[in-house]
Coordinates of N, CA, C and O in Angstrom, one line a residue:
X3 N 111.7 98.3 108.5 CA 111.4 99.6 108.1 C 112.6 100.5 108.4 O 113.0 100.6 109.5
X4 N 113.3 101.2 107.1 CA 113.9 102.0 107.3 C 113.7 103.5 107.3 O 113.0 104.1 106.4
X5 N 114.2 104.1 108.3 CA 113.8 105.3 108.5 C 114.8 106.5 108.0 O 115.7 106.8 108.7
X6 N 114.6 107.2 106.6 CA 115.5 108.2 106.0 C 115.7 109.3 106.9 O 115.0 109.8 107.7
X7 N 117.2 109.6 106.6 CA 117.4 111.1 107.4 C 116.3 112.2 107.0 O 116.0 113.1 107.9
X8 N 115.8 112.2 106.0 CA 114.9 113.0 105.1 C 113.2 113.2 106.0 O 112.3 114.1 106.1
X9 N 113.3 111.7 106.6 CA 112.1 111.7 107.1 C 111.9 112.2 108.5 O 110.8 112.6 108.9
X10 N 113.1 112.2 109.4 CA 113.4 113.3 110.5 C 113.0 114.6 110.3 O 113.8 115.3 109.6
X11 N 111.6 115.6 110.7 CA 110.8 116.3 110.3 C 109.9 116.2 112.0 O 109.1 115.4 112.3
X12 N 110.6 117.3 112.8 CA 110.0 117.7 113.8 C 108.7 117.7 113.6 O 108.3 118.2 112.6
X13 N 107.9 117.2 114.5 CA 106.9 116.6 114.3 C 106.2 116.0 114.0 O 105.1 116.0 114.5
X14 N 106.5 115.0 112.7 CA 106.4 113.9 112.3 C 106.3 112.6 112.9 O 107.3 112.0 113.2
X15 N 105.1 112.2 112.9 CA 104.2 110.9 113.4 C 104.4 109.7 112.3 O 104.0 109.9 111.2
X16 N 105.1 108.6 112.7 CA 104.9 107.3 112.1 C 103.9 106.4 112.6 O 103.8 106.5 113.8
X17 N 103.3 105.6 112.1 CA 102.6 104.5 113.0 C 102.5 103.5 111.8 O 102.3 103.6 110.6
X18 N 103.0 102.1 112.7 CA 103.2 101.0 111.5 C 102.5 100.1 113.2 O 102.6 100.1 114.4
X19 N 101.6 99.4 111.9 CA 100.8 98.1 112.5 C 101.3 96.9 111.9 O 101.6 96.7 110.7
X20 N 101.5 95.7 113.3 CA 102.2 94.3 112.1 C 100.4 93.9 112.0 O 99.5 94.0 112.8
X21 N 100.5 93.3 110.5 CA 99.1 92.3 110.4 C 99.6 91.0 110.3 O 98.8 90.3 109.7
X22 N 101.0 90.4 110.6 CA 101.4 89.0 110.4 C 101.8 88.3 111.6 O 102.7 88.6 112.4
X23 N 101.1 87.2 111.6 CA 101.2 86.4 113.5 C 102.6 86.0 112.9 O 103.3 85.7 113.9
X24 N 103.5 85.9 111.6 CA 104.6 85.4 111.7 C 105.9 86.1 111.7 O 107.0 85.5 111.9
X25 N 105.7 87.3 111.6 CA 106.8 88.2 111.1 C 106.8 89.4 112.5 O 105.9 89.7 113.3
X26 N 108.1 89.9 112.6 CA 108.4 91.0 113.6 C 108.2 92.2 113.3 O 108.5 91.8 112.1
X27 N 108.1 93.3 113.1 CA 108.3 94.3 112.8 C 109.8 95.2 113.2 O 110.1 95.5 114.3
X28 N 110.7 95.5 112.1 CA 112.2 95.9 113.2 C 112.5 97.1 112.2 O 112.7 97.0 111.0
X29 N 112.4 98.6 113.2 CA 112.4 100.1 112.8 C 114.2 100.0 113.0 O 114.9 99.5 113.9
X30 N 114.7 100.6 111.6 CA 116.1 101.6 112.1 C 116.0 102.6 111.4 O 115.1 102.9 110.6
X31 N 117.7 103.7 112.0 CA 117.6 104.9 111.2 C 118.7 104.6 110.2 O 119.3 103.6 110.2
X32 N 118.9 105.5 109.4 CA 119.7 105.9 108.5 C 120.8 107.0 109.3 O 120.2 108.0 109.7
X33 N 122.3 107.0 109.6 CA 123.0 108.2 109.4 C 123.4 108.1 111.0 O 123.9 107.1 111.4
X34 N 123.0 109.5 112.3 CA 123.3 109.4 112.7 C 122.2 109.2 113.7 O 122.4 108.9 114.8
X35 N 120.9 109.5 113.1 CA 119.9 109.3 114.1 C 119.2 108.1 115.2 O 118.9 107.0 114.7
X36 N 119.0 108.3 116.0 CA 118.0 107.3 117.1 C 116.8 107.1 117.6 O 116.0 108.1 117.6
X37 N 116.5 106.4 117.8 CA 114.9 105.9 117.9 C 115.6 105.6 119.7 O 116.4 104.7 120.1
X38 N 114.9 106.4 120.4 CA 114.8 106.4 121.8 C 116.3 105.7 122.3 O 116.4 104.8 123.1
X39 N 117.7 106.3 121.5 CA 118.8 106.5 121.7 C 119.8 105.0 121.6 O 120.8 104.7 122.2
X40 N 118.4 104.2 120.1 CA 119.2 103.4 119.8 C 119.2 103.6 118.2 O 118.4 104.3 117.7
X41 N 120.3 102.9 117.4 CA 119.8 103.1 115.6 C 118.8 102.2 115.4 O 117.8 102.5 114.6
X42 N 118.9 101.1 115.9 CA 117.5 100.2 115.8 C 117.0 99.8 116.4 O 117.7 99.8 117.5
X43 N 115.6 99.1 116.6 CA 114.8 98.3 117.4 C 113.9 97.4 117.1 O 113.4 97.5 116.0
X44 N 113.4 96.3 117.9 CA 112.4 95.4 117.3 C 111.2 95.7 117.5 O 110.7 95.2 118.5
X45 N 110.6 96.6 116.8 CA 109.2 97.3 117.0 C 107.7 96.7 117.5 O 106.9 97.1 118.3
X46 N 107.8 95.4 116.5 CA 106.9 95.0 117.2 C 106.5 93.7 116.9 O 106.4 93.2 115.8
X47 N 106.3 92.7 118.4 CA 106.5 91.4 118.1 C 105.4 90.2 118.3 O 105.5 89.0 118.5
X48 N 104.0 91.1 118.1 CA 102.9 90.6 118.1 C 102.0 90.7 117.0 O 101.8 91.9 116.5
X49 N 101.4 89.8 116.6 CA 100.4 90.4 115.8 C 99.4 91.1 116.1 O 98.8 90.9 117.2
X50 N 99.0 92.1 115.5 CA 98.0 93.3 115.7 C 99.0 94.2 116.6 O 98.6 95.3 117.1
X51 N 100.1 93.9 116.7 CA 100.8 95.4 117.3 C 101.0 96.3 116.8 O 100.8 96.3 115.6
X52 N 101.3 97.5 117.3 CA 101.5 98.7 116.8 C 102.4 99.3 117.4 O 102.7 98.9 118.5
X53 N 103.1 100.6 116.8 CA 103.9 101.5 117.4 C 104.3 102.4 116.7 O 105.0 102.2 115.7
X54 N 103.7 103.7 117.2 CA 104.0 105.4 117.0 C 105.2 105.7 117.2 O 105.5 105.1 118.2
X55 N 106.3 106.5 116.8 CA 107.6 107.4 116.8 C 107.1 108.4 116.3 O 106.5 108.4 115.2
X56 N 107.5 109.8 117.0 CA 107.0 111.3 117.0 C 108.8 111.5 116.6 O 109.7 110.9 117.2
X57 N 109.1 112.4 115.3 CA 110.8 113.1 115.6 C 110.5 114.2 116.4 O 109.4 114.7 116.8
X58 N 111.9 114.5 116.4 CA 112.1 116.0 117.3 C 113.0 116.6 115.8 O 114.0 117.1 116.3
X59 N 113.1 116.6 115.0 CA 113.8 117.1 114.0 C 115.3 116.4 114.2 O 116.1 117.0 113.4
X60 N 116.0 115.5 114.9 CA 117.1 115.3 114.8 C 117.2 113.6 115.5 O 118.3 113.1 115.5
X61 N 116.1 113.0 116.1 CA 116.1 111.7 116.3 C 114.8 111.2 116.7 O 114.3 112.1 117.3
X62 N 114.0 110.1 116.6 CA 113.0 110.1 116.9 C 112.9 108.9 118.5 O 113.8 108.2 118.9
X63 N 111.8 109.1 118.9 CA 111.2 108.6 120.4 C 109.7 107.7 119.8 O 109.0 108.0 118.9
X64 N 109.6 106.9 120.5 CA 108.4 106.4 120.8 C 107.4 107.2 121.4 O 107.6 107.7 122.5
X65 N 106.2 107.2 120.8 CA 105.2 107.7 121.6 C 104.4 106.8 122.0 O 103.5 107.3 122.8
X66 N 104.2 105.4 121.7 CA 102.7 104.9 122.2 C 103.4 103.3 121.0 O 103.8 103.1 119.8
X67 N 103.0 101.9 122.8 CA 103.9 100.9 121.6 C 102.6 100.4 122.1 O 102.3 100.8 123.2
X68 N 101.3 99.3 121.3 CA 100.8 98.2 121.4 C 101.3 97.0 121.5 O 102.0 96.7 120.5
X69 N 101.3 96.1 122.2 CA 101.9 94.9 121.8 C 100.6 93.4 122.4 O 100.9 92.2 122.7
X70 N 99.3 93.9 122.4 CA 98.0 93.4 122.2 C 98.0 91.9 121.9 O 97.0 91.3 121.7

Protein backbone atom coordinates (compact mmCIF):
# COMPACT_ATOMS: atom_id res chain seq x y z
CA UNK A 1 0.00 0.00 0.00
CA UNK A 2 1.12 3.22 -1.08
CA UNK A 3 0.53 6.17 0.72
CA UNK A 4 0.00 9.63 -1.55
CA UNK A 5 1.43 12.94 -0.39
CA UNK A 6 -2.30 13.94 -1.10
CA UNK A 7 -3.47 11.59 1.47
CA UNK A 8 -1.36 13.25 4.41
CA UNK A 9 -4.56 15.19 5.83
CA UNK A 10 -4.23 15.88 9.56
CA UNK A 11 -6.30 13.68 10.89
CA UNK A 12 -6.79 11.17 8.71
CA UNK A 13 -7.31 7.50 9.91
CA UNK A 14 -6.20 4.50 7.65
CA UNK A 15 -6.98 0.97 8.72
CA UNK A 16 -5.92 -1.92 6.44
CA UNK A 17 -6.75 -5.57 7.61
CA UNK A 18 -4.51 -8.59 5.92
CA UNK A 19 -7.32 -11.44 5.12
CA UNK A 20 -4.38 -13.60 3.51
CA UNK A 21 -2.47 -16.38 5.85
CA UNK A 22 -0.03 -15.91 2.77
CA UNK A 23 0.77 -12.53 2.04
CA UNK A 24 2.32 -9.49 4.28
CA UNK A 25 0.95 -6.38 4.26
CA UNK A 26 4.02 -3.55 3.51
CA UNK A 27 2.70 0.43 3.98
CA UNK A 28 5.12 3.23 2.27
CA UNK A 29 5.00 6.91 1.64
CA UNK A 30 5.38 8.84 -1.37
CA UNK A 31 7.90 12.05 -1.23
CA UNK A 32 9.21 13.10 1.82
CA UNK A 33 6.93 11.64 4.37
CA UNK A 34 7.11 8.89 7.38
CA UNK A 35 5.23 6.38 8.91
CA UNK A 36 6.59 6.57 12.57
CA UNK A 37 9.98 8.09 11.07
CA UNK A 38 10.44 5.53 8.59
CA UNK A 39 9.34 5.72 4.46
CA UNK A 40 8.29 2.23 4.83
CA UNK A 41 7.21 -0.65 6.95
CA UNK A 42 5.99 -4.19 7.09
CA UNK A 43 2.60 -3.53 8.41
CA UNK A 44 1.37 -6.60 8.93
CA UNK A 45 2.52 -10.13 9.09
CA UNK A 46 -0.33 -12.13 10.28
CA UNK A 47 -3.38 -13.11 9.13
CA UNK A 48 -6.34 -11.22 10.48
CA UNK A 49 -3.89 -8.45 11.33
CA UNK A 50 -4.55 -5.11 11.33
CA UNK A 51 -2.99 -1.63 11.62
CA UNK A 52 -4.34 2.10 12.00
CA UNK A 53 -1.93 5.20 10.98
CA UNK A 54 -3.52 8.64 12.18
CA UNK A 55 -1.43 11.78 9.88
CA UNK A 56 -0.46 14.83 11.59
CA UNK A 57 -0.70 16.75 8.18
CA UNK A 58 2.98 16.15 7.35
CA UNK A 59 3.87 12.38 8.30
CA UNK A 60 1.96 9.74 9.65
CA UNK A 61 2.35 7.39 13.10
CA UNK A 62 0.78 4.35 14.03
CA UNK A 63 -2.02 4.27 16.28
CA UNK A 64 -3.10 0.77 17.06
CA UNK A 65 -1.13 -2.53 15.25
CA UNK A 66 -3.07 -6.07 15.68
CA UNK A 67 -0.94 -8.81 14.90
CA UNK A 68 -3.63 -11.64 16.39
Amino acid sequence: LTLSTYDCVAGRMIHVKNRDNAEYVYIQTEGSQTIDGSSSIQGITTTRGAITLVSDGANWSILNKYTG
